[in-house]
CSV table of C-alpha atoms in Angstrom, one decimal:
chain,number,residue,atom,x,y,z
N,1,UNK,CA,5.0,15.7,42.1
N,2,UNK,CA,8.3,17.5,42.6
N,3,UNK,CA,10.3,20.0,40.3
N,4,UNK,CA,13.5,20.7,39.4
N,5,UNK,CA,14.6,24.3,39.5
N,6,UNK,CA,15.3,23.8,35.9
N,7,UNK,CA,12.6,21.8,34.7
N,8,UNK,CA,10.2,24.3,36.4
N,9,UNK,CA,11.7,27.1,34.5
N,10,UNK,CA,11.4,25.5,31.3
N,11,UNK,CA,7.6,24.8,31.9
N,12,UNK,CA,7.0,28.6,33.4
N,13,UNK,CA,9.2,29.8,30.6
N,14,UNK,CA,10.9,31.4,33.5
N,15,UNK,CA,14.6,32.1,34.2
N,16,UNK,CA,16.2,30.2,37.5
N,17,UNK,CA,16.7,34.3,38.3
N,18,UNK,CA,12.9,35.3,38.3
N,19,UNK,CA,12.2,32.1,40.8
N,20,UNK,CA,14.6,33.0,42.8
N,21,UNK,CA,13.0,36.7,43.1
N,22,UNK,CA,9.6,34.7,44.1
N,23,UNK,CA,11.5,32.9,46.5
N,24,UNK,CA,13.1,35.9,47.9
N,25,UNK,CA,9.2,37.5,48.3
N,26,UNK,CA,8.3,34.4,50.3
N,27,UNK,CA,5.7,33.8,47.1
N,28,UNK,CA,7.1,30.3,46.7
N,29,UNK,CA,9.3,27.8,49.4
N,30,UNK,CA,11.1,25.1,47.5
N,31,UNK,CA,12.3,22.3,49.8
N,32,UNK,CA,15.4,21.1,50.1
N,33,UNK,CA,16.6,17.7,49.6
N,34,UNK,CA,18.2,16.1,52.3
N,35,UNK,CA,21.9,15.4,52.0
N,36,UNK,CA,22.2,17.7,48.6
N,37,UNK,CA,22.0,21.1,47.6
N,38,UNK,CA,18.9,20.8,45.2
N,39,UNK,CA,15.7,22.5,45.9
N,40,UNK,CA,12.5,20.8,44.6
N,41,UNK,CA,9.3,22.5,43.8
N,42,UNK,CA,5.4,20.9,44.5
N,43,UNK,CA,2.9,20.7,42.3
N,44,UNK,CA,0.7,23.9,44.6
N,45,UNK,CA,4.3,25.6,43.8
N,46,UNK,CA,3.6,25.4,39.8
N,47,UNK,CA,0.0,26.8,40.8
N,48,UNK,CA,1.3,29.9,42.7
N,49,UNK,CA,3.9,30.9,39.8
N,50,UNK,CA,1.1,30.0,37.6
N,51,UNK,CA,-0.7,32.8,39.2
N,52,UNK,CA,2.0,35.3,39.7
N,53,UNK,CA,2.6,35.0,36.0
N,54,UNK,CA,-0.7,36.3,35.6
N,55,UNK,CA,0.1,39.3,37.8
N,56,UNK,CA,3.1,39.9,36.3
N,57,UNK,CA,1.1,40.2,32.8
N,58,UNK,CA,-1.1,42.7,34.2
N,59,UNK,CA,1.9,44.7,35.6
N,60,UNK,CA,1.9,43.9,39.3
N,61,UNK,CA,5.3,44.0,41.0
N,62,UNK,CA,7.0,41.2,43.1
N,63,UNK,CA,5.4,43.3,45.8
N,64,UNK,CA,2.1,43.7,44.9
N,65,UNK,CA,1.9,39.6,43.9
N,66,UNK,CA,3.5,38.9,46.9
N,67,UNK,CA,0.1,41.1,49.0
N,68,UNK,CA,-2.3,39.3,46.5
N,69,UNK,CA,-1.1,35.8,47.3
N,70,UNK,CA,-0.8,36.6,50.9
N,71,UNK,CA,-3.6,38.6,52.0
N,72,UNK,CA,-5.6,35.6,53.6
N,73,UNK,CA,-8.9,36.0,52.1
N,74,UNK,CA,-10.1,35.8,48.4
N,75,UNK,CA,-12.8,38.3,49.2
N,76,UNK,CA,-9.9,40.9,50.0
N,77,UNK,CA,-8.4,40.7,46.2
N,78,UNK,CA,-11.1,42.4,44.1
N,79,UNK,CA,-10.0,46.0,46.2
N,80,UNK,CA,-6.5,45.4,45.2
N,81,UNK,CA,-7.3,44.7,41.8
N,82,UNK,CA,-9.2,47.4,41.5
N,83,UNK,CA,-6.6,49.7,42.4
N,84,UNK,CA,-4.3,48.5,39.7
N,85,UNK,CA,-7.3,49.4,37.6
N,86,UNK,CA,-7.2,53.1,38.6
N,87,UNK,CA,-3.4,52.7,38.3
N,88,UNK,CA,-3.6,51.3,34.6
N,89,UNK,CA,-6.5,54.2,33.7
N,90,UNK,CA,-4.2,56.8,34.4
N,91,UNK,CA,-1.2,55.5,32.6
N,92,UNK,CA,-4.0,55.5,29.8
N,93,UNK,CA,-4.7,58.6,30.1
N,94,UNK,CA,-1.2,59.9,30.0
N,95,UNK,CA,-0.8,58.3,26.6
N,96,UNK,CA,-3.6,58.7,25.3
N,97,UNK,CA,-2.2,63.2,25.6
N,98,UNK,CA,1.1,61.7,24.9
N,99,UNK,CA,-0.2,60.0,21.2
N,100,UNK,CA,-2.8,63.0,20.6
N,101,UNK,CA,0.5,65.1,21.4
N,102,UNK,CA,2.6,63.4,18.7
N,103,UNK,CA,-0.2,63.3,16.0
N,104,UNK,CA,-1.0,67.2,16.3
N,105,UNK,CA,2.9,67.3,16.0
N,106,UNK,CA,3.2,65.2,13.0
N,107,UNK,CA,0.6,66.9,11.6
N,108,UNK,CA,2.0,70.3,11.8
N,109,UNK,CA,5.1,69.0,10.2
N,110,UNK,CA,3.3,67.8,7.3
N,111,UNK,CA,1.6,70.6,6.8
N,112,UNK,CA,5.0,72.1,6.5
N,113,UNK,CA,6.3,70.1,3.8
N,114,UNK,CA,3.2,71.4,2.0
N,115,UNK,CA,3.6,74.3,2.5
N,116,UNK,CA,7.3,74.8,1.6
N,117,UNK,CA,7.8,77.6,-1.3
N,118,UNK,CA,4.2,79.1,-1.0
N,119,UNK,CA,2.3,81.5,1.0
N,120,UNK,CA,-1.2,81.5,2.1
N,121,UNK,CA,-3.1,83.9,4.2
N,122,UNK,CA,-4.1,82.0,7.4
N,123,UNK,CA,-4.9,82.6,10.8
N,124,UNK,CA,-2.4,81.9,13.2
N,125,UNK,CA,-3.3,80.6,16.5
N,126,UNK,CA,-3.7,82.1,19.9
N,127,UNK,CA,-0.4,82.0,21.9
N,128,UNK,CA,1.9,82.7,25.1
N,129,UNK,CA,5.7,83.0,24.5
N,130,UNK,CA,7.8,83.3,27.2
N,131,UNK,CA,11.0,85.0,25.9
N,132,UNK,CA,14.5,83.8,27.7
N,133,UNK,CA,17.1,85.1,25.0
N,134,UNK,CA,17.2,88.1,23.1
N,135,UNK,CA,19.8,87.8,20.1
N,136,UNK,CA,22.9,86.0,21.9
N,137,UNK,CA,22.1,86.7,25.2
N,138,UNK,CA,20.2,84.8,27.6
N,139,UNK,CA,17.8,87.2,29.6
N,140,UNK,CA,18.4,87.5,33.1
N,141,UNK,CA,16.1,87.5,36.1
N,142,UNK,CA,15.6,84.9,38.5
N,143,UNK,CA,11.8,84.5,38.2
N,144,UNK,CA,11.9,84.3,34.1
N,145,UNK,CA,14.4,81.6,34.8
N,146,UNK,CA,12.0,79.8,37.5
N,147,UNK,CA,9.2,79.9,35.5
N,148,UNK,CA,11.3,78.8,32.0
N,149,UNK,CA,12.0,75.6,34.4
N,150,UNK,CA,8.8,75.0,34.7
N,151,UNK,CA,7.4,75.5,31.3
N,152,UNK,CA,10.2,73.2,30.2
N,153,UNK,CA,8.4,70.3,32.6
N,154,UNK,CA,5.5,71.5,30.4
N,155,UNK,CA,7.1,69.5,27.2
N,156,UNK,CA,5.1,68.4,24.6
N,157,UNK,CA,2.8,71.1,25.3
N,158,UNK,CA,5.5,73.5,24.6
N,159,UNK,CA,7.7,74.4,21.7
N,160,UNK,CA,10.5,77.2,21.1
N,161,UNK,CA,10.0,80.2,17.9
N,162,UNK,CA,11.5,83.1,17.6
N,163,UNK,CA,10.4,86.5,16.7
N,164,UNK,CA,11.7,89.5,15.4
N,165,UNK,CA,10.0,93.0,15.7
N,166,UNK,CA,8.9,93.6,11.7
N,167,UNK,CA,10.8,97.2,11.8
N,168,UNK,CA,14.0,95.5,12.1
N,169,UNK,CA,14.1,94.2,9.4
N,170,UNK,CA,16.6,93.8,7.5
N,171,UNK,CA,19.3,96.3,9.1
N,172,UNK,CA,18.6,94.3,12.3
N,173,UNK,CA,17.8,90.6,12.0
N,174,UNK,CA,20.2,89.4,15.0
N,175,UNK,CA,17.3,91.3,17.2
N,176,UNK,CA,15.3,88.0,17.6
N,177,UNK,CA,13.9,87.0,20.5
N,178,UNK,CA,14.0,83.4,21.6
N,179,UNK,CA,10.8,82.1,23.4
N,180,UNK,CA,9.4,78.7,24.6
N,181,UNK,CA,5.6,79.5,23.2
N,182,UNK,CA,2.4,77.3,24.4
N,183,UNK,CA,-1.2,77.4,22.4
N,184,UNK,CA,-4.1,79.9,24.6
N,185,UNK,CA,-6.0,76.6,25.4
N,186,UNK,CA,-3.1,74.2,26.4
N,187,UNK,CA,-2.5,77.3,28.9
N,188,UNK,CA,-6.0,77.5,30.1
N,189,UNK,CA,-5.6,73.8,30.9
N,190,UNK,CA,-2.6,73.4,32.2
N,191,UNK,CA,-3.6,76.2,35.2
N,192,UNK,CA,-0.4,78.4,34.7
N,193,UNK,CA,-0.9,81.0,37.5
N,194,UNK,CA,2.2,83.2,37.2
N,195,UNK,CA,1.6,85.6,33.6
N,196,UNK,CA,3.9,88.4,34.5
N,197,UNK,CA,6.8,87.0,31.5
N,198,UNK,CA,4.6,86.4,29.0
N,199,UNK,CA,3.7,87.7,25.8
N,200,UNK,CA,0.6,86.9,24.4
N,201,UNK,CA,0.2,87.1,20.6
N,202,UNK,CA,-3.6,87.1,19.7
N,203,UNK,CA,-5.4,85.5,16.1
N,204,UNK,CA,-4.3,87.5,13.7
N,205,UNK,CA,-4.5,87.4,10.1
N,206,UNK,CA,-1.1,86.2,8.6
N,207,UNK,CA,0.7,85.5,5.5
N,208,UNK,CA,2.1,82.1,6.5
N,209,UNK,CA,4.7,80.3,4.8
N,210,UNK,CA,7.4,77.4,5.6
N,211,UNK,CA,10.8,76.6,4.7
N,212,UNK,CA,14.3,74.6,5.7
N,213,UNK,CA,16.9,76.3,7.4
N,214,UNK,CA,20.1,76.4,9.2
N,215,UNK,CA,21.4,78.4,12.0
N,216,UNK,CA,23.2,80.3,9.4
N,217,UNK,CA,20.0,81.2,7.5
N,218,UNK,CA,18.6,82.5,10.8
N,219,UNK,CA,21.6,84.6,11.5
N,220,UNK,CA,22.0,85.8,8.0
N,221,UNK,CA,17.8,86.6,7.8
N,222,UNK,CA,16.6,84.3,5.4
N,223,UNK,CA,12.9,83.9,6.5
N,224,UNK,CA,12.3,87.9,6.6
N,225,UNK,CA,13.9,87.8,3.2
N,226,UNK,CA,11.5,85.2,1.5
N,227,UNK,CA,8.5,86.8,3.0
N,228,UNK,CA,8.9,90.4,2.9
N,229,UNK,CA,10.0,89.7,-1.1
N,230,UNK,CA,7.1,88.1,-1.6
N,231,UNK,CA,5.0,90.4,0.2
N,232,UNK,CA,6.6,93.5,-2.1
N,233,UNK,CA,6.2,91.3,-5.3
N,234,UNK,CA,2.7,90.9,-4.9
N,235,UNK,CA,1.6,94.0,-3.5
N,236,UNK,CA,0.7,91.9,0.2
N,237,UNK,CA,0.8,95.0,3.1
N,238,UNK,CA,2.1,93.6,6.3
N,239,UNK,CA,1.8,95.4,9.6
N,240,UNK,CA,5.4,96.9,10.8
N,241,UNK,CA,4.3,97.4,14.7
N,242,UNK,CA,4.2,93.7,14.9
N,243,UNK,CA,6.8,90.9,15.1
N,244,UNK,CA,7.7,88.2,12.9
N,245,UNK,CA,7.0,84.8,14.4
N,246,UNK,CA,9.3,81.7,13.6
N,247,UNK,CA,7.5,78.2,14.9
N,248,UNK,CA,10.4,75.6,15.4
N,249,UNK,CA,8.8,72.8,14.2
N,250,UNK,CA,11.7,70.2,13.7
N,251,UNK,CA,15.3,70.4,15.1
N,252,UNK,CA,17.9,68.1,13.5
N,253,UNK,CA,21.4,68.3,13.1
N,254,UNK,CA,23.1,68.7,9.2
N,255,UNK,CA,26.2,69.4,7.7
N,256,UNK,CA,26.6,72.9,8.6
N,257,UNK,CA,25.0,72.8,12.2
N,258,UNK,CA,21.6,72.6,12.7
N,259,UNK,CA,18.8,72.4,10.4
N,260,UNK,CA,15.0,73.8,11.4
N,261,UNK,CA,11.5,73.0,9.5
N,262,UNK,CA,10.2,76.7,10.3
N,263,UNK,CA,6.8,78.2,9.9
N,264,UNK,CA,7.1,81.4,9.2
N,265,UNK,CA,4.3,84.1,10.1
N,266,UNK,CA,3.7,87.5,9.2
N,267,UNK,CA,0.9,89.6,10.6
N,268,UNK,CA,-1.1,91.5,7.4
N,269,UNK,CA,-1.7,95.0,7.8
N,270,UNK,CA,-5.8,95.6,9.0
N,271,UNK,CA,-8.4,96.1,6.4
């Protein structure tokens, strides 16, 4: 039996574009009628798009179908199958950090919305910051800036804070430091070598708190504020020789500029 380009289509649920494409891979030859311009298609025609729709489900390109179909011998195929396997098992695996990335995220953010207008004493979690901006200015020195690049290919494994040394507070609050910062064990796994710019802020006992803010409450010190007045009002002794550490948990833009979901940490004095 013989096939129309467009009643073919319409059985494939194919555009005439995509047969065209097979056509162009040498997957399919049409013949052409004598005397007109149309192109019919056999019945072993329908078979072969049957089976590169197949393909095409499981993600092969127009290239890969086109070696499948054409490398001579059945016996050949299960080898380039199993490569798209391998192929598909990484993918996996890439999403699979990807959706574990997103729920640790969203699950940090809630815990911020529960945390909003109280304080607990918690322990923060082991971190690296790499600082690349103190106050205004953006530090520089070309290796900070080579491995900031790098950390930035690091995303979602990384995430920006600021800090500010607890003694400045509150003559100097525009002496923040801005840092991309990355948890002890995503560090360990990701095999950073170079640890010359970094900080490294150990567990600590902290009074931990979260809030909304804009770039305006940063500027003006509003996190140091809330905390150290709630420190003095309930008699909470936080140590001085330390900084003040401002996770970025959620950047949008408001009305007046940007708006952060902050957690806000402050290391307690040692028993």
């Amino acid at each position: 039996m013989q096939y129309r380009i467009g009643e073919i289509a319409s059985l494939l649920n194919l555009s005439a574009q995509s047969l065209r494409k097979y056509e162009d891979e040498g997957i399919i030859t049409p013949q052409k009628s004598a005397g007109s311009a149309y192109r019919y298609y056999s019945g072993w025609d329908l078979i072969l798009l049957s089976a590169c729709r197949q393909y095409r489900a499981l993600d092969f390109s127009l290239g890969e179908i086109s070696q499948l179909l054409n490398c001579g011998e059945p016996d050949a195929v299960p080898a380039l199958l199993r490569q798209q396997e391998d192929v598909l098992a990484q993918l996996i695996e890439a999403y699979t950090l990807k959706k574990q990335a997103i729920s640790a995220w969203r699950k940090q953010v809630e815990h911020h919305r529960e945390l909003e207008g109280q304080f607990r004493v918690e322990e923060n979690e082991e971190t690296y910051c790499l600082a690349y901006q103190q106050g205004d200015q953006l530090l520089k020195d070309a290796g900070l800036h080579a491995q900031l690049a790098e950390w930035y290919g690091y995303i979602p494994y990384v995430y920006c804070a600021m800090q500010l040394p607890m003694a400045a507070y509150p003559e100097r609050v525009t002496d923040y430091t801005v840092s991309l910062c990355m948890a002890a064990e995503a560090l360990q796994f990701l095999h950073i070598g170079d640890m010359a710019h970094l900080t490294h802020i150990p567990k600590r006992r902290c009074l931990h708190t979260a809030m909304v803010l804009d770039s305006d409450g940063f500027q003006n010190g509003e996190p140091y504020r809330q905390v150290m007045e709630y420190a003095q009002a309930h008699g909470v002794t936080l140590r001085h020789d330390e900084t003040f550490f401002c996770r970025l948990n959620l950047i949008c833009k408001g009305e007046k500029g940007l708006r952060f979901l902050v957690d806000c940490l402050a290391p307690l004095a040692r028993q």
